[in-house]
Amino acid sequence: MSQYDVVVMGGGHNGLVAAAYMAKAGKKVIVLERKPHYGGGVSTRELIQPGFWHDEHSNVHIMIQGNPMLREDELGLLGKFGLEYIYPELPHASIWDDGTMVRSWRDLDRTCEEIAGFSPKDAEAYRKFATASMAALPMFMSGLYAPPFPMGAFVAMMDQSDEGRFLLDVMQRSALDVVNQYFESDLLRLHIVRMVTENLQMPDELGTGMGAFLMPGIIHAYGCSMPRGGSGQLSHSLVRAIEHFGGEVRCNAEVRRVIVAGGKATGLELVDGETFMAKDGVIGAIHPHVLRKFVAETPEPVLQRAERVTQSTFSINLTHLTLKERLRLKVGNETNAMMTELMDFYTMRDMLLEYDKLRRGEVSERLIAGGDNTIFDPSRAPEGAGVFYGVNFAPYDLWPGGPGSWDHRKEEIADKALAQYRKFYANLDDANITGRLIRSPLDHERDSPASFLKGDIHGCAPFFYQSAGHRPTPDLGSLRVPQIEGLYLVGPFMHPGGGVFGAGRATAIQMMDDLDIEFDKVCAGAV
């Protein structure tokens, strides 16, 4: 039996963030990770051949750019622990198979100038839209990295001003509704909506409109980036910070259960029986669907509501390739963006029909995105070689055959996506591909069975009823588990949502508040 102040279940980036803040606060902290390596969905590894570094899940870091953890370097990740971000001038581009392009540059004027080439009216509309989006960012973003407001208080607060009522209205609409209201060109609508669906959101699902409104503002205010050396460099810098502050990270340590005594979380027990006791509390990356498995002492009504949490409508079939030489876009590599959407449909109706297939358990090879990560970061592969990261939207419950059929169908489905990619890349032929690894929605679930349930790498659906203090449920939205004192939650299924947010900061704030530790003083302290 080992004694600590804080014990953390799960070495994904959110758990690491929470652990780093608690360690900086002077607490004796240990992180226990089931897998042989830490990072969870934010890891970069040599998956196919030595010297080729692939992002296992997350590839582009967008939402974390507004986090004070980075903006003010609260943990020293940028200044002391080796984290460096690459910010291209072209964060987002859509490319069609006939060579048509819509590009969102960091520079708003340049973006509007290009939009004017196919729709002068939309160029002006986009300028107003993006300007309003950037103006709303400070108010909206400030709530993303701290414990969420209770839903009732959040709605009441938003209802006190015209700006708040506008945002509340947008949050309950669909992304499709938002772009249809503001723009006339299907090219611009497609460009924005396809980017929003990267969050595993259907274009016409209610409660997804905020993505359509905020993403242009984020693109122009913060840009779109990836860590030099791969997404996993964020996790490496967090582990350096934890160790610098006296904490530990231990891999190959699978947790069986949270130890609960007298209604309080007092530690973690591993599958081999080893125990790690926590004086101040436990932080767990525990999906609501498996809360019963790890914390059976949770009140039954809380567990039942947790098990009704809605997963995202679709997942991804992910293609990793090693390449002899860097990829070349047929339209020219000056159109390579950090986020590159590839399309052969030109109307919203055509695109929506493809998304409808996902609802019916079918895969559409036309719903793809991705590119060669070495275009921006040559360190990811041997000189001149490439590393391809390709996303094909796909359902978890594949038809016919169900989720289990992914094991024998994922290669065939990836072949169809590869044929689609070849419409856009000049040298993505067999002679240039030296290795391939396919990760299906079922593989994602196996990789992280306490977080990526049903292949949902964003934890759970980002609908309005699963947002703010109701994410993932009203019971769990405070980042704590009712009637289990000292148990705190982290993960993509918690506020503010899936993706790379550095959201463990909110959990650390809540835990420090409960322990009467002043978070601002901790952040102001020396690194």
C-alpha positions as a printed NumPy array, in Angstrom:
array([[  0.   ,   0.   ,   0.   ],
       [  1.332,   3.412,  -1.038],
       [  0.298,   6.75 ,   0.427],
       [ -0.333,   9.919,  -1.63 ],
       [ -2.322,  13.109,  -1.371],
       [ -3.932,  12.732,  -4.811],
       [ -4.224,   9.581,  -6.926],
       [ -5.233,   9.891, -10.606],
       [ -6.803,   7.121, -12.69 ],
       [ -5.878,   7.558, -16.334],
       [ -2.882,   9.166, -18.021],
       [ -4.758,  10.887, -20.83 ],
       [ -3.991,  14.547, -21.339],
       [ -6.888,  15.707, -19.141],
       [ -5.769,  13.58 , -16.211],
       [ -2.19 ,  14.75 , -16.703],
       [ -3.3  ,  18.392, -16.705],
       [ -5.224,  17.978, -13.444],
       [ -2.291,  16.091, -11.902],
       [  0.203,  18.775, -12.94 ],
       [ -1.814,  21.545, -11.287],
       [ -2.273,  19.528,  -8.095],
       [  1.447,  18.721,  -8.024],
       [  2.25 ,  22.415,  -8.492],
       [ -0.013,  23.084,  -5.498],
       [  2.399,  21.012,  -3.434],
       [  0.409,  17.796,  -3.335],
       [  2.04 ,  14.374,  -3.547],
       [  0.503,  13.04 ,  -6.755],
       [  0.656,   9.808,  -8.751],
       [ -0.998,   9.092, -12.123],
       [ -1.844,   5.442, -12.883],
       [ -2.168,   4.543, -16.581],
       [ -3.435,   1.183, -17.863],
       [ -1.426,   1.179, -21.091],
       [  2.357,   0.901, -21.519],
       [  2.464,   4.573, -22.483],
       [  0.689,   7.696, -21.249],
       [ -1.16 ,  10.341, -23.269],
       [ -4.434,   8.58 , -24.082],
       [ -5.926,  10.353, -27.088],
       [ -2.988,  12.792, -27.15 ],
       [ -0.099,  10.491, -28.017],
       [  2.393,  10.254, -30.879],
       [  4.124,   6.935, -31.547],
       [  6.086,   4.967, -34.128],
       [  3.103,   2.846, -35.115],
       [  4.38 ,   1.328, -38.363],
       [  8.115,   1.9  , -38.923],
       [ 10.931,   3.396, -36.837],
       [ 11.394,   7.114, -37.441],
       [  7.801,   7.746, -38.578],
       [  5.794,   9.448, -35.837],
       [  1.999,   9.104, -35.993],
       [ -0.653,  10.839, -33.893],
       [ -2.767,   8.001, -32.532],
       [ -5.934,  10.069, -32.105],
       [ -5.805,  13.874, -31.792],
       [ -3.87 ,  15.567, -34.553],
       [ -4.658,  19.287, -34.504],
       [ -4.903,  21.377, -31.319],
       [ -7.501,  24.124, -31.634],
       [ -9.572,  24.679, -28.508],
       [ -6.632,  24.483, -26.097],
       [ -5.198,  27.655, -27.634],
       [ -7.529,  29.784, -25.51 ],
       [ -6.642,  27.969, -22.288],
       [ -4.754,  30.1  , -19.714],
       [ -2.63 ,  27.023, -19.169],
       [ -0.99 ,  27.984, -22.478],
       [ -1.919,  31.653, -22.855],
       [ -0.3  ,  32.468, -19.507],
       [  1.954,  29.379, -19.393],
       [  0.679,  28.557, -15.913],
       [  2.539,  25.235, -15.729],
       [  5.64 ,  26.253, -17.661],
       [  4.865,  23.842, -20.497],
       [  6.044,  26.35 , -23.128],
       [  8.741,  28.164, -21.18 ],
       [ 10.359,  25.28 , -19.323],
       [  9.118,  21.832, -20.341],
       [  9.707,  21.768, -24.083],
       [  6.286,  22.296, -25.638],
       [  6.356,  24.209, -28.931],
       [  3.428,  24.851, -31.265],
       [  3.465,  25.31 , -35.044],
       [  1.039,  27.973, -36.292],
       [  0.627,  28.081, -40.092],
       [ -0.767,  31.091, -41.918],
       [ -3.387,  28.782, -43.448],
       [ -5.263,  27.011, -40.63 ],
       [ -8.188,  25.624, -42.651],
       [ -8.87 ,  24.836, -46.296],
       [-11.498,  22.987, -48.307],
       [-10.469,  21.469, -51.643],
       [-12.811,  20.054, -54.27 ],
       [-11.86 ,  17.433, -56.829],
       [-12.143,  19.941, -59.703],
       [ -9.534,  22.21 , -58.063],
       [-11.969,  24.616, -56.415],
       [-10.672,  25.919, -53.076],
       [-12.013,  27.87 , -50.115],
       [ -9.306,  28.926, -47.679],
       [ -9.54 ,  30.4  , -44.188],
       [ -6.304,  32.267, -43.567],
       [ -5.316,  33.62 , -40.164],
       [ -5.666,  37.009, -41.845],
       [ -9.359,  37.894, -42.072],
       [ -8.864,  40.389, -44.934],
       [ -7.116,  37.788, -47.064],
       [ -9.881,  35.285, -46.349],
       [-12.63 ,  37.736, -47.309],
       [-10.768,  38.695, -50.473],
       [-10.769,  35.067, -51.62 ],
       [-14.449,  34.563, -50.719],
       [-15.275,  37.652, -52.811],
       [-13.917,  35.736, -55.807],
       [-17.007,  33.532, -55.838],
       [-19.49 ,  35.567, -53.742],
       [-18.968,  39.277, -52.97 ],
       [-22.12 ,  39.229, -50.822],
       [-20.807,  36.327, -48.734],
       [-17.427,  38.013, -48.368],
       [-19.078,  40.901, -46.559],
       [-21.376,  38.564, -44.616],
       [-18.387,  36.458, -43.548],
       [-16.477,  39.511, -42.342],
       [-19.391,  40.511, -40.096],
       [-19.882,  36.91 , -38.966],
       [-16.21 ,  36.323, -38.093],
       [-15.936,  39.705, -36.381],
       [-18.966,  38.901, -34.206],
       [-17.496,  35.484, -33.486],
       [-14.174,  36.961, -32.355],
       [-15.99 ,  39.513, -30.195],
       [-17.879,  36.701, -28.415],
       [-14.769,  34.624, -27.745],
       [-13.617,  36.286, -24.498],
       [-17.001,  35.771, -22.844],
       [-17.501,  32.252, -24.146],
       [-13.956,  30.919, -23.893],
       [-13.505,  32.044, -20.296],
       [-16.018,  29.419, -19.225],
       [-14.379,  26.53 , -21.053],
       [-11.412,  26.007, -18.752],
       [-13.058,  26.355, -15.336],
       [-15.819,  24.386, -13.577],
       [-19.087,  24.873, -15.462],
       [-22.025,  26.908, -14.272],
       [-25.103,  24.889, -13.308],
       [-27.362,  24.789, -16.345],
       [-30.096,  26.899, -14.742],
       [-27.66 ,  29.587, -13.651],
       [-25.979,  29.505, -17.062],
       [-29.24 ,  30.02 , -18.947],
       [-30.345,  32.748, -16.512],
       [-27.029,  34.559, -16.912],
       [-27.162,  34.363, -20.715],
       [-30.74 ,  35.636, -20.666],
       [-29.662,  38.926, -19.074],
       [-28.291,  40.56 , -22.235],
       [-28.891,  40.694, -25.966],
       [-25.461,  39.155, -26.574],
       [-26.169,  36.32 , -24.165],
       [-29.583,  35.618, -25.642],
       [-28.053,  35.525, -29.101],
       [-25.46 ,  32.942, -27.999],
       [-28.095,  30.899, -26.198],
       [-30.149,  30.862, -29.378],
       [-27.187,  29.739, -31.477],
       [-26.274,  26.997, -29.003],
       [-29.665,  25.365, -29.505],
       [-29.673,  25.504, -33.296],
       [-27.932,  23.225, -35.776],
       [-24.766,  24.154, -37.642],
       [-26.768,  23.789, -40.859],
       [-29.342,  26.31 , -39.643],
       [-26.638,  28.822, -38.718],
       [-24.822,  28.763, -42.073],
       [-28.094,  28.833, -44.004],
       [-29.115,  31.991, -42.135],
       [-25.898,  33.874, -42.855],
       [-24.547,  32.728, -46.227],
       [-25.879,  32.203, -49.739],
       [-23.045,  30.194, -51.315],
       [-23.024,  26.434, -50.867],
       [-19.231,  26.496, -51.173],
       [-18.877,  28.659, -48.073],
       [-21.583,  26.748, -46.229],
       [-19.858,  23.447, -47.003],
       [-16.502,  24.88 , -45.957],
       [-17.763,  25.881, -42.492],
       [-20.036,  22.928, -41.815],
       [-17.45 ,  20.294, -42.785],
       [-15.03 ,  21.81 , -40.279],
       [-17.663,  21.735, -37.531],
       [-18.415,  18.063, -38.145],
       [-14.819,  17.23 , -37.217],
       [-16.257,  17.386, -33.685],
       [-18.303,  14.268, -34.571],
       [-21.415,  16.379, -35.027],
       [-24.018,  15.91 , -37.724],
       [-24.639,  19.156, -39.648],
       [-28.356,  19.131, -38.839],
       [-28.283,  17.996, -35.199],
       [-29.772,  20.543, -32.82 ],
       [-27.283,  21.948, -30.33 ],
       [-24.363,  22.063, -32.769],
       [-24.797,  25.643, -33.99 ],
       [-22.237,  27.092, -31.597],
       [-19.439,  25.328, -33.457],
       [-20.456,  26.987, -36.721],
       [-20.5  ,  30.382, -35.022],
       [-17.303,  30.093, -32.966],
       [-14.922,  28.236, -35.263],
       [-14.327,  31.141, -37.699],
       [-13.533,  33.408, -34.761],
       [-11.141,  30.86 , -33.278],
       [ -9.403,  30.399, -36.637],
       [ -8.735,  34.126, -36.999],
       [ -8.07 ,  34.899, -33.318],
       [ -5.964,  31.898, -32.279],
       [ -5.204,  29.943, -35.424],
       [ -4.972,  26.191, -35.705],
       [ -1.871,  24.374, -34.565],
       [ -0.053,  21.174, -33.721],
       [  2.876,  20.595, -31.361],
       [  6.253,  20.251, -33.016],
       [  7.077,  16.559, -32.874],
       [  3.444,  15.478, -32.758],
       [  0.315,  15.794, -30.664],
       [  1.871,  13.671, -27.916],
       [  4.45 ,  16.339, -27.143],
       [  1.749,  18.032, -25.06 ],
       [  1.528,  14.903, -22.908],
       [  5.323,  14.656, -22.646],
       [  5.558,  18.253, -21.45 ],
       [  2.843,  17.6  , -18.859],
       [  4.692,  14.575, -17.494],
       [  7.888,  16.641, -17.24 ],
       [  5.919,  19.231, -15.28 ],
       [  4.395,  16.615, -12.966],
       [  7.795,  15.107, -12.229],
       [  9.356,  18.543, -11.769],
       [  6.742,  19.311,  -9.108],
       [  7.456,  16.022,  -7.351],
       [  4.709,  13.849,  -8.821],
       [  4.872,  10.434, -10.493],
       [  3.392,   8.815, -13.6  ],
       [  3.218,   5.032, -13.685],
       [  2.225,   3.018, -16.77 ],
       [  1.109,  -0.634, -16.997],
       [ -1.054,   0.079, -13.944],
       [ -4.644,  -0.968, -14.655],
       [ -7.214,   0.151, -12.102],
       [ -9.862,  -2.29 , -10.906],
       [-11.863,   0.077,  -8.704],
       [-12.013,   3.274,  -6.736],
       [-11.659,   2.477,  -3.034],
       [-14.57 ,   4.005,  -1.12 ],
       [-14.749,   4.049,   2.699],
       [-17.364,   5.86 ,   4.737],
       [-18.736,   7.585,   1.636],
       [-15.321,   8.956,   0.676],
       [-12.948,   8.04 ,  -2.176],
       [ -9.755,   7.008,  -0.404],
       [ -7.642,   5.495,  -3.172],
       [ -7.36 ,   3.197,  -6.178],
       [ -6.914,  -0.573,  -6.358],
       [ -5.141,  -2.14 ,  -9.344],
       [ -6.177,  -5.416, -10.985],
       [ -3.186,  -7.099,  -9.322],
       [ -4.409,  -6.011,  -5.9  ],
       [ -1.892,  -3.219,  -5.278],
       [ -3.45 ,  -0.168,  -3.642],
       [ -2.645,   3.549,  -3.745],
       [ -4.261,   5.512,  -0.947],
       [ -5.214,   9.186,  -1.323],
       [ -5.451,  11.565,   1.641],
       [ -7.123,  14.412,  -0.257],
       [ -8.974,  12.734,  -3.098],
       [ -9.087,  10.703,  -6.292],
       [ -9.283,  11.998,  -9.862],
       [-10.732,   9.512, -12.353],
       [-11.067,   9.401, -16.128],
       [-14.222,   7.311, -15.852],
       [-16.868,   7.43 , -18.574],
       [-20.42 ,   7.652, -17.173],
       [-21.337,   4.349, -18.857],
       [-18.712,   2.499, -16.775],
       [-19.067,   4.433, -13.537],
       [-20.853,   1.432, -11.999],
       [-17.894,  -0.815, -12.805],
       [-15.363,   1.363, -10.998],
       [-17.511,   3.027,  -8.297],
       [-20.372,   0.677,  -7.457],
       [-21.063,   2.695,  -4.299],
       [-22.473,   5.545,  -6.409],
       [-26.218,   6.057,  -5.738],
       [-28.35 ,   3.994,  -8.104],
       [-30.304,   6.911,  -9.626],
       [-26.988,   8.631, -10.475],
       [-25.735,   5.453, -12.16 ],
       [-28.927,   5.001, -14.153],
       [-28.78 ,   8.555, -15.468],
       [-25.084,   8.11 , -16.276],
       [-25.831,   4.995, -18.307],
       [-28.316,   6.961, -20.434],
       [-25.683,   9.43 , -21.644],
       [-25.83 ,   9.783, -25.436],
       [-22.773,   8.932, -27.514],
       [-21.848,  10.834, -30.687],
       [-23.702,   9.742, -33.801],
       [-20.546,   8.588, -35.564],
       [-16.851,   7.883, -35.106],
       [-13.883,   7.617, -37.502],
       [-12.019,   4.944, -39.418],
       [ -8.473,   6.293, -39.196],
       [ -5.765,   5.587, -41.782],
       [ -2.066,   5.885, -40.897],
       [  0.427,   5.67 , -43.789],
       [  4.194,   5.884, -44.065],
       [  5.355,   7.451, -47.332],
       [  8.631,   7.38 , -49.275],
       [  8.169,  10.991, -50.235],
       [  6.057,  13.838, -48.967],
       [  2.567,  14.141, -50.431],
       [  1.784,  16.643, -53.169],
       [ -1.666,  18.104, -53.585],
       [ -2.831,  18.269, -57.187],
       [ -3.803,  21.907, -56.605],
       [ -0.342,  22.667, -55.191],
       [  1.093,  22.421, -51.701],
       [  0.572,  26.115, -50.999],
       [ -3.008,  25.038, -50.211],
       [ -1.933,  22.613, -47.506],
       [ -3.679,  23.686, -44.318],
       [ -3.468,  22.443, -40.768],
       [ -7.052,  21.23 , -41.33 ],
       [ -7.721,  20.122, -44.9  ],
       [-11.195,  18.992, -45.97 ],
       [-11.46 ,  17.078, -49.249],
       [-14.784,  17.075, -51.084],
       [-16.363,  15.967, -54.351],
       [-19.862,  17.256, -53.544],
       [-20.87 ,  20.817, -54.386],
       [-24.294,  21.228, -52.793],
       [-25.465,  21.014, -49.202],
       [-28.083,  18.465, -50.239],
       [-25.452,  16.131, -51.673],
       [-23.324,  16.402, -48.539],
       [-26.27 ,  15.816, -46.191],
       [-27.171,  12.611, -48.023],
       [-23.685,  11.322, -47.228],
       [-24.065,  12.125, -43.52 ],
       [-27.447,  10.373, -43.535],
       [-25.622,   7.139, -44.386],
       [-23.802,   7.32 , -41.063],
       [-27.137,   7.319, -39.237],
       [-28.004,   4.047, -40.994],
       [-24.75 ,   2.28 , -40.148],
       [-23.116,   2.874, -43.526],
       [-19.741,   4.456, -44.291],
       [-19.363,   7.202, -46.874],
       [-15.894,   7.268, -48.402],
       [-16.709,  10.819, -49.535],
       [-16.54 ,  12.131, -45.948],
       [-12.773,  12.367, -45.589],
       [-10.151,  14.79 , -44.329],
       [ -6.451,  14.696, -43.573],
       [ -3.016,  15.051, -45.023],
       [  0.73 ,  14.662, -44.564],
       [  1.908,  15.927, -41.183],
       [  5.473,  16.408, -42.409],
       [  4.375,  19.341, -44.574],
       [  4.431,  21.463, -41.413],
       [  6.739,  19.33 , -39.293],
       [  9.51 ,  17.484, -41.171],
       [ 10.774,  16.05 , -37.862],
       [  7.933,  13.519, -37.969],
       [  9.689,  11.323, -40.568],
       [ 13.101,  10.655, -42.164],
       [ 14.268,  13.395, -44.534],
       [ 11.94 ,  13.793, -47.505],
       [  9.508,  11.096, -46.304],
       [  5.906,  11.568, -45.201],
       [  3.424,  10.593, -42.503],
       [ -0.216,  10.501, -43.577],
       [ -3.139,  10.958, -41.177],
       [ -6.494,  10.297, -42.813],
       [ -9.941,  10.573, -41.247],
       [-12.985,   8.825, -42.735],
       [-16.201,   9.399, -40.791],
       [-17.797,   6.073, -39.903],
       [-20.484,   4.598, -37.627],
       [-19.582,   2.433, -34.654],
       [-22.576,   0.158, -35.25 ],
       [-21.612,  -0.884, -38.767],
       [-24.295,  -2.328, -41.047],
       [-24.59 ,  -5.187, -41.602],
       [-22.883,  -7.183, -38.898],
       [-22.681,  -4.621, -36.087],
       [-19.538,  -3.294, -34.355],
       [-17.8  ,  -6.688, -34.42 ],
       [-17.743,  -6.652, -38.229],
       [-15.187,  -3.818, -38.184],
       [-12.349,  -6.294, -37.687],
       [-12.82 ,  -7.919, -41.068],
       [-14.173,  -4.871, -42.959],
       [-11.943,  -1.971, -41.885],
       [ -9.277,  -2.637, -44.556],
       [-11.854,  -2.842, -47.343],
       [-13.48 ,   0.399, -46.122],
       [-10.074,   2.079, -45.883],
       [ -9.339,   1.025, -49.482],
       [-12.411,   2.951, -50.663],
       [-11.305,   6.019, -48.706],
       [ -7.808,   5.719, -50.21 ],
       [ -9.294,   5.774, -53.707],
       [-11.084,   8.974, -52.715],
       [ -7.887,  10.556, -51.352],
       [ -6.174,   9.823, -54.666],
       [ -8.521,  12.292, -56.368],
       [ -6.671,  15.058, -54.505],
       [ -3.055,  13.886, -54.132],
       [ -0.69 ,  13.455, -57.071],
       [  1.616,  10.855, -55.519],
       [ -0.539,   8.788, -53.173],
       [  0.073,   5.649, -55.233],
       [  1.122,   2.185, -54.103],
       [  4.746,   2.887, -54.978],
       [  4.855,   5.752, -52.451],
       [  3.102,   3.918, -49.599],
       [  5.543,   1.9  , -47.497],
       [  3.235,   0.961, -44.617],
       [ -0.385,   1.179, -43.486],
       [ -2.281,   0.825, -40.213],
       [ -6.063,   1.164, -39.92 ],
       [ -7.779,   2.003, -36.631],
       [-11.538,   1.456, -36.646],
       [-14.198,   2.771, -34.236],
       [-14.015,  -0.602, -32.478],
       [-10.229,  -0.242, -32.169],
       [-10.676,   3.178, -30.529],
       [-12.985,   1.651, -27.92 ],
       [-10.514,  -1.153, -27.215],
       [ -7.7  ,   1.365, -26.931],
       [ -9.519,   3.34 , -24.237],
       [-12.355,   1.251, -22.749],
       [-13.027,   3.698, -19.898],
       [-13.25 ,   6.746, -22.176],
       [-13.832,   6.073, -25.901],
       [-16.972,   3.967, -25.529],
       [-18.652,   3.025, -28.815],
       [-15.648,   4.491, -30.592],
       [-16.552,   8.001, -29.452],
       [-13.152,   9.67 , -29.216],
       [-14.913,  12.828, -27.989],
       [-16.384,  11.027, -24.976],
       [-20.076,  11.662, -25.56 ],
       [-22.301,  13.706, -27.852],
       [-21.926,  17.512, -27.696],
       [-25.645,  18.224, -27.666],
       [-27.081,  21.153, -25.725],
       [-28.641,  18.858, -23.109],
       [-25.144,  17.445, -22.498],
       [-23.336,  20.766, -22.135],
       [-22.215,  23.17 , -19.378],
       [-23.285,  21.875, -15.963],
       [-25.235,  19.051, -17.628],
       [-22.199,  17.432, -19.254],
       [-22.395,  14.481, -19.1  ],
       [-25.375,  14.562, -16.692],
       [-26.719,  17.069, -14.155],
       [-25.447,  14.739, -11.401],
       [-21.871,  14.646, -12.671],
       [-21.601,  18.097, -14.248],
       [-19.893,  19.584, -11.178],
       [-16.878,  17.323, -11.919],
       [-17.728,  15.394,  -8.742],
       [-19.715,  12.225,  -7.999],
       [-22.697,  12.704,  -5.652],
       [-22.319,  11.109,  -2.215],
       [-18.756,   9.99 ,  -2.98 ],
       [-16.7  ,  12.678,  -1.263],
       [-13.301,  13.378,  -2.778],
       [-13.944,  11.744,  -6.178],
       [-13.386,  14.074,  -9.149],
       [-13.857,  13.354, -12.854],
       [-11.841,  14.227, -15.956],
       [-12.114,  13.213, -19.584],
       [-13.578,  14.174, -22.956],
       [-17.063,  13.293, -21.681],
       [-16.837,  16.097, -19.098],
       [-17.143,  19.881, -19.554],
       [-16.306,  21.477, -21.959],
       [-16.216,  18.499, -24.328],
       [-14.154,  16.264, -26.567],
       [-10.955,  17.299, -28.26 ],
       [ -7.787,  18.846, -26.881],
       [ -8.96 ,  21.462, -24.359],
       [ -6.614,  20.883, -21.423],
       [ -9.881,  20.489, -19.513],
       [ -8.237,  18.903, -16.482],
       [ -7.598,  22.493, -15.387],
       [-11.282,  22.798, -14.432],
       [-11.088,  19.64 , -12.319],
       [ -7.995,  20.976, -10.545],
       [ -9.773,  24.272,  -9.843],
       [-12.737,  22.429,  -8.328],
       [-10.531,  20.177,  -6.213],
       [ -8.428,  23.078,  -4.947],
       [-11.556,  25.037,  -4.09 ],
       [-12.841,  22.114,  -2.016],
       [ -9.455,  21.888,  -0.263],
       [ -9.333,  25.65 ,   0.419],
       [ -6.339,  26.124,  -1.887],
       [ -6.221,  29.402,  -3.848],
       [ -5.834,  28.42 ,  -7.476],
       [ -4.614,  31.864,  -8.568],
       [ -1.799,  31.752,  -6.028],
       [ -0.769,  28.31 ,  -7.25 ],
       [ -0.642,  29.548, -10.849],
       [  1.319,  32.632,  -9.812],
       [  3.897,  30.501,  -8.033],
       [  7.313,  29.711,  -9.458],
       [  7.647,  26.897, -11.966]])
